[in-house]
Coordinates of C-alpha atoms in Angstrom, one line a residue:
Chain F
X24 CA 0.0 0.0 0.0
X25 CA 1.4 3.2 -0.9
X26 CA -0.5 6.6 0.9
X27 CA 0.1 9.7 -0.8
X28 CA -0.9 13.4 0.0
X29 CA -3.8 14.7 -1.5
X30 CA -3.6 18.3 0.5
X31 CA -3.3 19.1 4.2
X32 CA -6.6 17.3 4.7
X33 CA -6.6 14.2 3.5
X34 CA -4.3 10.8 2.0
X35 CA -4.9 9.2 -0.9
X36 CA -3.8 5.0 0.3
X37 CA -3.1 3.2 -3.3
X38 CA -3.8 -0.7 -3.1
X39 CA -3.2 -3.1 -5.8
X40 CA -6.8 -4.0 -6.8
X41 CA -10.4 -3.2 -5.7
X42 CA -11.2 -6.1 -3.7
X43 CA -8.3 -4.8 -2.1
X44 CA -9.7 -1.4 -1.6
X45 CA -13.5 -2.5 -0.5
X46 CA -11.5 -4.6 2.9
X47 CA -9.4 -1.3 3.3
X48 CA -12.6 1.0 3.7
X49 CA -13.7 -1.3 5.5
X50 CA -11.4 -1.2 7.6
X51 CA -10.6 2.5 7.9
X52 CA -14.2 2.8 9.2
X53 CA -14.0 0.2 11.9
X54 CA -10.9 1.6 13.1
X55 CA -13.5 4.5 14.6
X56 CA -10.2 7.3 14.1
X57 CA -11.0 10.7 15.8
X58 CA -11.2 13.6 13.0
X59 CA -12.2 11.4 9.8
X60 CA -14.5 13.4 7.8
X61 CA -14.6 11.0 4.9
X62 CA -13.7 7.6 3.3
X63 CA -14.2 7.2 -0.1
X64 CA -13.4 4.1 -1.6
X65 CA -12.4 4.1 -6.1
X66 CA -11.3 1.7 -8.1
X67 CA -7.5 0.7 -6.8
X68 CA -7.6 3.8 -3.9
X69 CA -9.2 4.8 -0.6
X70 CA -9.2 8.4 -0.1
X71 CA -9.7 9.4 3.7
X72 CA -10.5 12.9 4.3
X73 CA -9.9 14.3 7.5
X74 CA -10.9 17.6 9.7
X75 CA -7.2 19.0 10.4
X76 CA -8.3 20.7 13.3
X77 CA -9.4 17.4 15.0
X78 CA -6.6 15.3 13.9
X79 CA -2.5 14.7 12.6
X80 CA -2.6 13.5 9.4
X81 CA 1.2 11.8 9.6
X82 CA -0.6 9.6 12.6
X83 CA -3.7 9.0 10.5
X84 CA -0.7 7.4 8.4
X85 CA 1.1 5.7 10.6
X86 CA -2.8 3.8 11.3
X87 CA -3.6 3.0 8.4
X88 CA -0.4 1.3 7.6
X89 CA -0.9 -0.8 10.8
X90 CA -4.6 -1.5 10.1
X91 CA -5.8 -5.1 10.1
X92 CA -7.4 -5.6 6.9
X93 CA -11.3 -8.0 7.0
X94 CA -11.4 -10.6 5.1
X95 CA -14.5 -9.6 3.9
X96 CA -15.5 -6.2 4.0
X97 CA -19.5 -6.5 4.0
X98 CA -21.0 -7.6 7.1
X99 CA -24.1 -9.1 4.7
X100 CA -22.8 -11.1 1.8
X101 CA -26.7 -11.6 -0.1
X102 CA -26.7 -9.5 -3.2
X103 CA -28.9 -6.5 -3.9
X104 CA -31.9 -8.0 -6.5
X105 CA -32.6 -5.1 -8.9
X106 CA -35.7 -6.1 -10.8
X107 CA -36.0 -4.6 -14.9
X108 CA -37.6 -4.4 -17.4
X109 CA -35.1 -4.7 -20.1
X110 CA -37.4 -2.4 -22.7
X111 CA -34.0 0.6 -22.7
X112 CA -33.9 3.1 -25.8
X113 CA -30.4 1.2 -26.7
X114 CA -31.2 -2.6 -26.2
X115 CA -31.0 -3.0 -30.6
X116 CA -27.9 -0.1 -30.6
X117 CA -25.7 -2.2 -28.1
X118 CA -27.0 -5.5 -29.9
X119 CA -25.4 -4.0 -33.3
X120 CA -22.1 -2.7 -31.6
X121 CA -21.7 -6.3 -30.0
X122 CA -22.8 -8.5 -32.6
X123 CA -25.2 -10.5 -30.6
X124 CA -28.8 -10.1 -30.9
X125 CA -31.1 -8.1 -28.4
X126 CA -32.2 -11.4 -26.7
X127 CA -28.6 -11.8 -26.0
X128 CA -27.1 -8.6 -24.8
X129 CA -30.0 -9.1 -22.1
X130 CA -29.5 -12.9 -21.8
X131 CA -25.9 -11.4 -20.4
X132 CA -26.3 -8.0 -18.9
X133 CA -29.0 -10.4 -16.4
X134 CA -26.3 -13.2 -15.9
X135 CA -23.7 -10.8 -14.6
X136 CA -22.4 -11.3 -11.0
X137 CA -21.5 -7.2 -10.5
X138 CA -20.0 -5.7 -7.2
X139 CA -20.3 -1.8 -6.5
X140 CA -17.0 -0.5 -6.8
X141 CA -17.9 2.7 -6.0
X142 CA -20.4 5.6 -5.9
X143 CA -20.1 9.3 -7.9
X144 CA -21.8 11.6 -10.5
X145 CA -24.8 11.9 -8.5
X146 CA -25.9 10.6 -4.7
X147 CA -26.3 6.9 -5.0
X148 CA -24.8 6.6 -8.7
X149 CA -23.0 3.4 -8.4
X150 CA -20.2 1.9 -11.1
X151 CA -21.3 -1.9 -10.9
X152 CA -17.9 -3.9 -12.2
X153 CA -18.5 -7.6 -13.3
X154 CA -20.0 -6.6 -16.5
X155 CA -19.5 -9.4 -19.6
X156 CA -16.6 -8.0 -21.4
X157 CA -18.4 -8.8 -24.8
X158 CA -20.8 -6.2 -23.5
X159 CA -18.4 -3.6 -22.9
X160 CA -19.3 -0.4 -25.1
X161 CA -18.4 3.0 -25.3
X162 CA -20.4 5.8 -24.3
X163 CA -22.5 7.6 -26.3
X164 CA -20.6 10.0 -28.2
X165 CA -23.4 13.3 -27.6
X166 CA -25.0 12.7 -23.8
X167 CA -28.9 12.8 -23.7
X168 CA -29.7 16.1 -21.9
X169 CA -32.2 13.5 -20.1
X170 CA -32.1 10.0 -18.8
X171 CA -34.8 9.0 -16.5
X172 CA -34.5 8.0 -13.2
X173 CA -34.0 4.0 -12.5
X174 CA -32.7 3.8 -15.9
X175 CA -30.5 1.0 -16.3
X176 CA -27.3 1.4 -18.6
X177 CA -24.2 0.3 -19.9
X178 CA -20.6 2.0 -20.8
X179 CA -17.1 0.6 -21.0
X180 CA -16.6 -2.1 -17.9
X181 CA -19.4 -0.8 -16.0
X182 CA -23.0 -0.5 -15.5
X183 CA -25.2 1.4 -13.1
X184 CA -28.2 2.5 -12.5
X185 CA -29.3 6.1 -12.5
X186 CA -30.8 6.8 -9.1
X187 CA -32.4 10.6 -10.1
X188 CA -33.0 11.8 -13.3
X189 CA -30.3 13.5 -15.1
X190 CA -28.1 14.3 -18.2
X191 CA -26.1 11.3 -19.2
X192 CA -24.1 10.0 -22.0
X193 CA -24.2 5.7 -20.7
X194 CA -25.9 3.0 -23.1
X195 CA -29.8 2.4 -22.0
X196 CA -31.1 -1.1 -21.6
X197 CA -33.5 -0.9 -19.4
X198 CA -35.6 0.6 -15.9
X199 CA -36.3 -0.4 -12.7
X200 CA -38.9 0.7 -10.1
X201 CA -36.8 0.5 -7.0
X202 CA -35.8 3.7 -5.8
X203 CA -31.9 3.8 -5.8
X204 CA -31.7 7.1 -4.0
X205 CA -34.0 8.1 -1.4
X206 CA -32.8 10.6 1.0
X207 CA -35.3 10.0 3.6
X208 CA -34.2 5.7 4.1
X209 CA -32.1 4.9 6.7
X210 CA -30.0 3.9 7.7
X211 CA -28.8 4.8 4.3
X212 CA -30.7 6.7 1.6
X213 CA -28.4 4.8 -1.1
X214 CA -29.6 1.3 -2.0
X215 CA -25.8 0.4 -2.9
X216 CA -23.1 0.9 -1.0
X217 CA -19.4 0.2 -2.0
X218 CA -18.2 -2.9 -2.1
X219 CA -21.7 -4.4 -2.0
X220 CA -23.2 -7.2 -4.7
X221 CA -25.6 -6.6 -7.1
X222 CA -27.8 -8.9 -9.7
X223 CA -30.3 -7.6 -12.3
X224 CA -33.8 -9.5 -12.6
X225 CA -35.8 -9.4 -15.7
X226 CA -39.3 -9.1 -15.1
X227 CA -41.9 -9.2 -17.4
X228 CA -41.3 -7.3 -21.1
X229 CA -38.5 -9.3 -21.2
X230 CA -37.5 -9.5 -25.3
Chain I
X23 CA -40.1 35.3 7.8
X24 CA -38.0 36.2 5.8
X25 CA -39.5 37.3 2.1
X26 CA -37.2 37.6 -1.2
X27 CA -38.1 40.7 -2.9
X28 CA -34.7 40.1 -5.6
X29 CA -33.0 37.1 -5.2
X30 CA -29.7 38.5 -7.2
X31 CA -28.2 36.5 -9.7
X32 CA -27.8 33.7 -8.0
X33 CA -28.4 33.1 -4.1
X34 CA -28.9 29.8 -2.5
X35 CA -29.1 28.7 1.1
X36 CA -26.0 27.7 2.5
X37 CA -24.5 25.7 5.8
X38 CA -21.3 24.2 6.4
X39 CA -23.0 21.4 4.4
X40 CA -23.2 17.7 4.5
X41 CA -19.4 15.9 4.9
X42 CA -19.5 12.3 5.3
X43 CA -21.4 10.8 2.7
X44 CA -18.8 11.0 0.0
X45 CA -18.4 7.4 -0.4
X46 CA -22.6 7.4 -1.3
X47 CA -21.2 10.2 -4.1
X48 CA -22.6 12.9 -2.1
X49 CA -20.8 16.1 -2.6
X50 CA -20.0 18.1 0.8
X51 CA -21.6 21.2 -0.6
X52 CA -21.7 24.1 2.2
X53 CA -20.7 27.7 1.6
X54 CA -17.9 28.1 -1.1
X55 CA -16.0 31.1 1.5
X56 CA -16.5 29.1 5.2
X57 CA -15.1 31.6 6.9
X58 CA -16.9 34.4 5.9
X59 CA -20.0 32.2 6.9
X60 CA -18.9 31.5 9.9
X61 CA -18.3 35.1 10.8
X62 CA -21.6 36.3 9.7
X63 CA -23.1 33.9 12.0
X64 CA -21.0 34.7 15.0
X65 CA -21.9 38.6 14.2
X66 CA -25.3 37.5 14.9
X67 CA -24.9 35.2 17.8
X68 CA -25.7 32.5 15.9
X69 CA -23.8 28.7 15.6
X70 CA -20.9 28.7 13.0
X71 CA -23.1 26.3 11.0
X72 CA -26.3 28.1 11.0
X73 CA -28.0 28.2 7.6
X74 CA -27.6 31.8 5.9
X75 CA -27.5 32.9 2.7
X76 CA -24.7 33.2 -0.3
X77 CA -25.2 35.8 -2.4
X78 CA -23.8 35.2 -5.8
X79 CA -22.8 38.5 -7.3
X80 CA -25.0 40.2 -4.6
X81 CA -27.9 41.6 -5.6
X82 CA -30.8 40.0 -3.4
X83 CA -33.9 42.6 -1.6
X84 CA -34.9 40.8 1.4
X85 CA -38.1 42.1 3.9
X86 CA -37.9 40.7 7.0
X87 CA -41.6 40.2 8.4
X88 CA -40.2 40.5 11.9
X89 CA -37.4 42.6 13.1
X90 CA -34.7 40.5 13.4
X91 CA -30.5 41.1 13.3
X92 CA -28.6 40.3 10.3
X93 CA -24.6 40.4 9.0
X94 CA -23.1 40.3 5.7
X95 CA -19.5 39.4 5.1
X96 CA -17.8 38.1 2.3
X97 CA -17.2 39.8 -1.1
X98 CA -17.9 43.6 0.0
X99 CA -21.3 45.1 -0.7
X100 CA -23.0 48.3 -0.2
X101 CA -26.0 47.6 1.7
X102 CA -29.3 49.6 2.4
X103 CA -31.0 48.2 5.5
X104 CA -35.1 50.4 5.4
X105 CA -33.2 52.4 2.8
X106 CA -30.2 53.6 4.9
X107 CA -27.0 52.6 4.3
X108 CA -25.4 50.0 6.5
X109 CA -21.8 48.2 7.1
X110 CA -20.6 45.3 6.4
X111 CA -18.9 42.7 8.9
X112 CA -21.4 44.3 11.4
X113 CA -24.6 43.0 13.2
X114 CA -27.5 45.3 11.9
X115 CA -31.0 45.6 13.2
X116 CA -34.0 44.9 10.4
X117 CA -37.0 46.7 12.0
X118 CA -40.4 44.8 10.9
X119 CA -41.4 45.4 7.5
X120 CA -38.0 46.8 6.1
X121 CA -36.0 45.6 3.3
X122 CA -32.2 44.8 3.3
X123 CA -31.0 45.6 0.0
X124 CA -27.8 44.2 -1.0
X125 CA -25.9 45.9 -3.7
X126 CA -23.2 44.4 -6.5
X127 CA -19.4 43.4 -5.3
X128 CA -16.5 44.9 -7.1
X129 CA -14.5 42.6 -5.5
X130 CA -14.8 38.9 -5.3
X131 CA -18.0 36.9 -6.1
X132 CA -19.4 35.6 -2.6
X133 CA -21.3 37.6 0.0
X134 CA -23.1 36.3 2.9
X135 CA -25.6 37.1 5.0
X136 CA -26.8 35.5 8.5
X137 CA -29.7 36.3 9.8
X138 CA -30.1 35.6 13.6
X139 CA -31.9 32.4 14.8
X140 CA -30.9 30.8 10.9
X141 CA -33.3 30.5 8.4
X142 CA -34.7 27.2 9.2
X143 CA -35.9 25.7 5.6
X144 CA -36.2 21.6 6.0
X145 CA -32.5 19.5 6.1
X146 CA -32.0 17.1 3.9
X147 CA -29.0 14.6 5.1
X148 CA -28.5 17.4 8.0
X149 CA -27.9 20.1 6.1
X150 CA -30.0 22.8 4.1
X151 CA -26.8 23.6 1.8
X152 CA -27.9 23.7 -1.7
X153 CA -25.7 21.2 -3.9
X154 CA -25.5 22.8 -7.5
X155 CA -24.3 19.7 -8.9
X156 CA -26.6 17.0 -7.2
X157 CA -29.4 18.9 -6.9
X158 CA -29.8 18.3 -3.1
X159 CA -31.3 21.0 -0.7
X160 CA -33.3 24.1 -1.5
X161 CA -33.7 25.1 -5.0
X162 CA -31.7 28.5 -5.4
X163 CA -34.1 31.8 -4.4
X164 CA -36.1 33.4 -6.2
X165 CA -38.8 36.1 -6.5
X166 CA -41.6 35.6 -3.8
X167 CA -40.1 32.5 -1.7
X168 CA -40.2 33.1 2.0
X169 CA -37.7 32.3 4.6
X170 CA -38.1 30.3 7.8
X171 CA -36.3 31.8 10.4
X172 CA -35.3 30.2 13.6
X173 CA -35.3 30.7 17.2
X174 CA -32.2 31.4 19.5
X175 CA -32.0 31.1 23.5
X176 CA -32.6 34.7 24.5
X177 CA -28.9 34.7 26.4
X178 CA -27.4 34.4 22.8
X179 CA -25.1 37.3 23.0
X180 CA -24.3 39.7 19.9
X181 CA -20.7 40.8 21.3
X182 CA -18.9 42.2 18.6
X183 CA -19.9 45.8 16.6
X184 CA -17.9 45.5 13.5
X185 CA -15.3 42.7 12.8
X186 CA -11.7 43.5 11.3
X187 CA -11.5 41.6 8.2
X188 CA -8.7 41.9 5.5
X189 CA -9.0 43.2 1.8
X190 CA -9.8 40.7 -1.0
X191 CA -6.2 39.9 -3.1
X192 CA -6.6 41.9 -6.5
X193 CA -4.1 39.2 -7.8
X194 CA -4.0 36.1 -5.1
X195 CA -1.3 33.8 -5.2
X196 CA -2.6 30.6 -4.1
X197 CA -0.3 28.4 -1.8
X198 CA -0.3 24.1 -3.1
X199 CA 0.5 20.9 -1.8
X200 CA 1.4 18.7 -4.9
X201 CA -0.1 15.6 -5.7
X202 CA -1.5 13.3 -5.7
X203 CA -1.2 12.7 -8.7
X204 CA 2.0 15.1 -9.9
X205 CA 3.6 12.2 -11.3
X206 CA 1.0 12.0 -14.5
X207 CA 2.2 14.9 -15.5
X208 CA 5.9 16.2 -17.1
X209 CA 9.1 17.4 -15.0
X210 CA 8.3 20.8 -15.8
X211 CA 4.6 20.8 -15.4
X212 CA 4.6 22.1 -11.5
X213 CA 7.2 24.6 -12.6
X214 CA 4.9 25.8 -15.2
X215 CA 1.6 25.8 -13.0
X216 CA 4.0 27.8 -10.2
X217 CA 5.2 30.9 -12.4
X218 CA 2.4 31.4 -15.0
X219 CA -0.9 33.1 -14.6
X220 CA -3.9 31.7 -14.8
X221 CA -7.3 33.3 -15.8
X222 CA -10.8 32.6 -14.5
X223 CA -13.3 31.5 -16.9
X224 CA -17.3 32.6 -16.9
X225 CA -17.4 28.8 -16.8
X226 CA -16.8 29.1 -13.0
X227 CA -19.5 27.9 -10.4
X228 CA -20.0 26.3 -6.8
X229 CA -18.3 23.1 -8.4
X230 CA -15.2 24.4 -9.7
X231 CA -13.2 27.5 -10.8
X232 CA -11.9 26.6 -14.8
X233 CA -9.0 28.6 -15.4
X234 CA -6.8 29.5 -18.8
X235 CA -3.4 29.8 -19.3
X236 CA -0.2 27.8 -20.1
X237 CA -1.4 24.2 -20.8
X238 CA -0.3 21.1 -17.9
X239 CA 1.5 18.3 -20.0
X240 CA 1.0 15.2 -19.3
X241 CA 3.5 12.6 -19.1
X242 CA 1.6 9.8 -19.4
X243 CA -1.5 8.4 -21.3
X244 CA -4.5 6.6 -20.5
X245 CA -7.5 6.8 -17.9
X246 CA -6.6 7.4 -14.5
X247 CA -8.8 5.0 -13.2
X248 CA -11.4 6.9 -11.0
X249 CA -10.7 8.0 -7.2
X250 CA -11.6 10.2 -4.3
X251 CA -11.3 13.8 -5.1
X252 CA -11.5 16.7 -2.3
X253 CA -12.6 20.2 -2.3
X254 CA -9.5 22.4 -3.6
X255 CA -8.2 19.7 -5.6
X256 CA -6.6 20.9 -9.1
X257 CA -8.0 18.4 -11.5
X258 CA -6.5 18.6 -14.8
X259 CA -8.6 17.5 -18.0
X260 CA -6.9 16.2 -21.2
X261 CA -7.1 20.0 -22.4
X262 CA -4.4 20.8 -19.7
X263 CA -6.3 23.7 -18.2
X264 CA -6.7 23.3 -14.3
X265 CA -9.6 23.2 -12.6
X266 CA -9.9 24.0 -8.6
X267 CA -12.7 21.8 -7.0
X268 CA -14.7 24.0 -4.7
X269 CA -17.6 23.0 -2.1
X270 CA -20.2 20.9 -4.6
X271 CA -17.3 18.9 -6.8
X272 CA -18.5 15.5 -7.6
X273 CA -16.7 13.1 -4.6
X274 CA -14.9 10.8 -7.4
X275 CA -13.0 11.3 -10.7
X276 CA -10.9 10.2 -12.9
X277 CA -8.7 12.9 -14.3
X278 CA -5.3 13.4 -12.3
X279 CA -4.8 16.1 -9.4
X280 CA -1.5 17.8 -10.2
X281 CA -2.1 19.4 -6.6
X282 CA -4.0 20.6 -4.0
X283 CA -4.7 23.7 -2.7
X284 CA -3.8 24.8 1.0
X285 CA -6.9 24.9 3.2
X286 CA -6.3 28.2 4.2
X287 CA -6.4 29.3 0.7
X288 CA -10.0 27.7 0.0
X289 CA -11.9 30.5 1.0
X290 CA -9.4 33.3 -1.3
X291 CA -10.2 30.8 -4.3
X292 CA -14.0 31.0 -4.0
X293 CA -14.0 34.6 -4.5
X294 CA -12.2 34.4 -7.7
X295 CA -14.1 36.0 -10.4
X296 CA -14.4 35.5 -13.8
X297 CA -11.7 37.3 -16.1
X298 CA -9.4 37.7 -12.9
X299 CA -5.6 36.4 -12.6
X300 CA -4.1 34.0 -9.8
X301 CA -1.0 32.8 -9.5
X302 CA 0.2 29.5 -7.5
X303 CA 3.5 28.9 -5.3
X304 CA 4.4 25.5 -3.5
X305 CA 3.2 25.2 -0.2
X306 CA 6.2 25.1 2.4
X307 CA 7.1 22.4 4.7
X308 CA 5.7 19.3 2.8

């Protein structure tokens, strides 16, 4: 693990793979340290945030080096069922990037094991990895000024789910009902959390 | 109450915002210039993290519905409090039925104003920050909206008459920490960002200040694959030109932070306007 600086506030702690990155959040929060503001997990990272005032970040350092990493970082290993309807503006588009026909770019986005690496571009947005790499597409290259919320969509390695309504340029296969985002749930108003598994179930509509 | 007569160009209700749901991609938000918040409150006897307002380019008529005390600080603005002129950095009285009128800054971009007892609109995550980029919180103001204010204990004391507070920079030199992510860029790229100027764009907002100038080479291709980012960062897009995160940037990214600025320099960067020059020096004592 290497830390670096990312300010006065806050170290940036570089692991060598994701998994590896989940168990170190994990960790970082169990450890309970005075002064942490933050700990936000990305894809080979763990960036922890702190209030300078309430803390030293050089023994915030000297912690997380010594840290204890779980060999499992979530508590509740049963995945997150997202049911959809796999009706999206961009089933046939994907289909003809691919190769494989709509029944199949479904067939696979349904099959996929994913795991939330982790959350940005809006609350509860999660990047889900563990898409099939024959389903990996780019982006659209000019955004639609508006994607709907619980739309479910594809780009590069990842998919998601968009929990609001919003501008966005990802691949659309599909919606779901369940609210992704809702600021009034707890204990958490995100329905994924990092590190957290996810599987998508077809319901009816199905192609 | 608290009615908006004007809400200015842009004025949205602002806290010290809602830190520690980043990893849920929840931007901190809060006010862009803490400090000045925080001073505005304590001018009124309120909490540092009372709820007030930040006035984007001034602007805003307010009538308060009950008397009530108020402070602006921040970007410097001439104020007009039942049509008499009134200071800034001072607790002012607001008799029942009077407007505070709050002019245009010709310095910096940020003014606040607290208002004692906070105005009370609903939380969401415990704060009533408005997030720009996420959309949570209050919409911004406009025309017509009115104002919950809250109540203080009565032994709230206003203590001070008129705080000291220094001059904006007309040309600030920002102090930064680099990293972490220097080493995606060429030898000379630090140099370069530490003795050029750099100009801020009209593209500015609460998420980030753009800036123009000398272009930030990179020294190596590819995607950065996506991490934290915090407020103050300087992101650097494939264009080269910097931009410093302020209070709603998005809590992950994936184009490399060449450095970050000091803390102390946060507030001095959200009162950057549009068209003016800043500089950058390293930050001693790494």
């Amino acid at each position: 693990m290497r830390v670096r600086r990312a300010g006065d506030a806050a170290l940036l702690a570089e692991v060598e793979d994701l998994a590896t990155a989940h168990r170190l959040h994990a960790a970082v929060r169990a450890a309970g340290l005075a002064g942490i503001v933050d700990v936000v997990p990305g894809e080979r990272t763990v960036l922890i945030v702190t209030d300078p005032a309430r803390c030293d970040l050089e023994r915030v350092r000297a912690r997380l080096a010594a840290l204890e990493l779980p060999e499992r970082p979530e508590a509740d290993p049963a995945p997150v069922e997202i049911p959809v309807r796999y009706d999206g503006a961009d089933v046939a588009e994907v289909a003809e990037l691919t190769g494989l026909t709509a029944e199949e770019v479904v067939r696979r986005h349904a099959s996929g094991e994913y795991v939330v690496a982790y959350l940005g571009f809006s609350p509860g947005f999660g990047y889900l990895r563990g898409l099939d790499p024959a389903l990996h597409v780019p982006r659209r290259s000019t955004p639609r000024t508006f994607v709907p919320a619980g739309s479910v969509a594809i780009a590069g390695p990842y998919s998601a789910v968009y929990p609001s309504s919003s501008p966005g340029g990802w691949r659309l296969l599909g919606r779901t009902d369940l609210a992704l985002w809702d600021p009034d749930r707890r204990p958490s108003p995100a329905l994924l959390r990092p590190g957290a598994r996810v599987r998508f179930v077809p319901v009816e509509g199905v192609r | 109450m608290i009615e908006v007569v004007r809400p200015g160009p842009l004025t949205t209700v602002q806290d010290l915002g809602r830190p520690g749901h980043a990893h849920l991609g929840v931007p901190c938000s809060g006010a862009a210039d803490r400090p000045s918040l925080c001073l505005a409150n304590r001018l009124v006897g309120n909490p540092e993290d009372a709820a007030g307002l930040e006035m984007t380019f001034g602007g805003a008529v307010l009538r308060f519905h009950r008397s009530g005390w108020a402070a602006v600080t921040g970007a410097p603005v001439p104020l007009r409090v039942g049509g008499r002129p009134a200071a800034m950095n001072a607790p002012c009285h607001v008799p029942a039925g009077a407007c505070l009128e709050v002019g245009v800054p010709r310095i910096g971009v940020r003014s606040y104003l607290a208002v004692r007892g906070g105005l009370a609109v609903d939380p969401v995550l415990g704060s009533r920050s408005t997030d720009l980029l996420s959309g949570l919180g209050p919409a911004p103001l406009r025309g017509g909206d009115r104002l919950p204010v809250g109540r203080l204990p009565a032994d709230a004391p206003i203590l001070v008459d008129q705080a000291p507070v220094a001059p904006l920079p007309e040309e600030p030199v920002l102090r930064i920490l680099p990293g972490p992510r220097d080493d995606w860029f060429t030898d000379d790229a630090l140099g370069v960002l530490t003795t050029e100027r750099y100009e801020v764009t009209a593209e500015s907002n609460r998420v980030g200040i753009r800036l123009t100038g000398r272009p930030l080479r990179r020294a190596r291709e590819g995607e950065l694959p996506s991490e934290g980012m915090v407020t103050g960062a300087l992101q650097v897009p494939p264009n080269g030109m910097p931009i410093i995160f302020l209070a709603d940037h998005p809590t992950t990214g994936g184009y490399p932070v060449i450095a970050v600025l000091a803390g102390r320099d946060l507030p001095v960067a959200a009162q950057l306007r549009p068209g003016q020059k800043v500089r950058f020096r390293l930050h001693g004592g790494r």
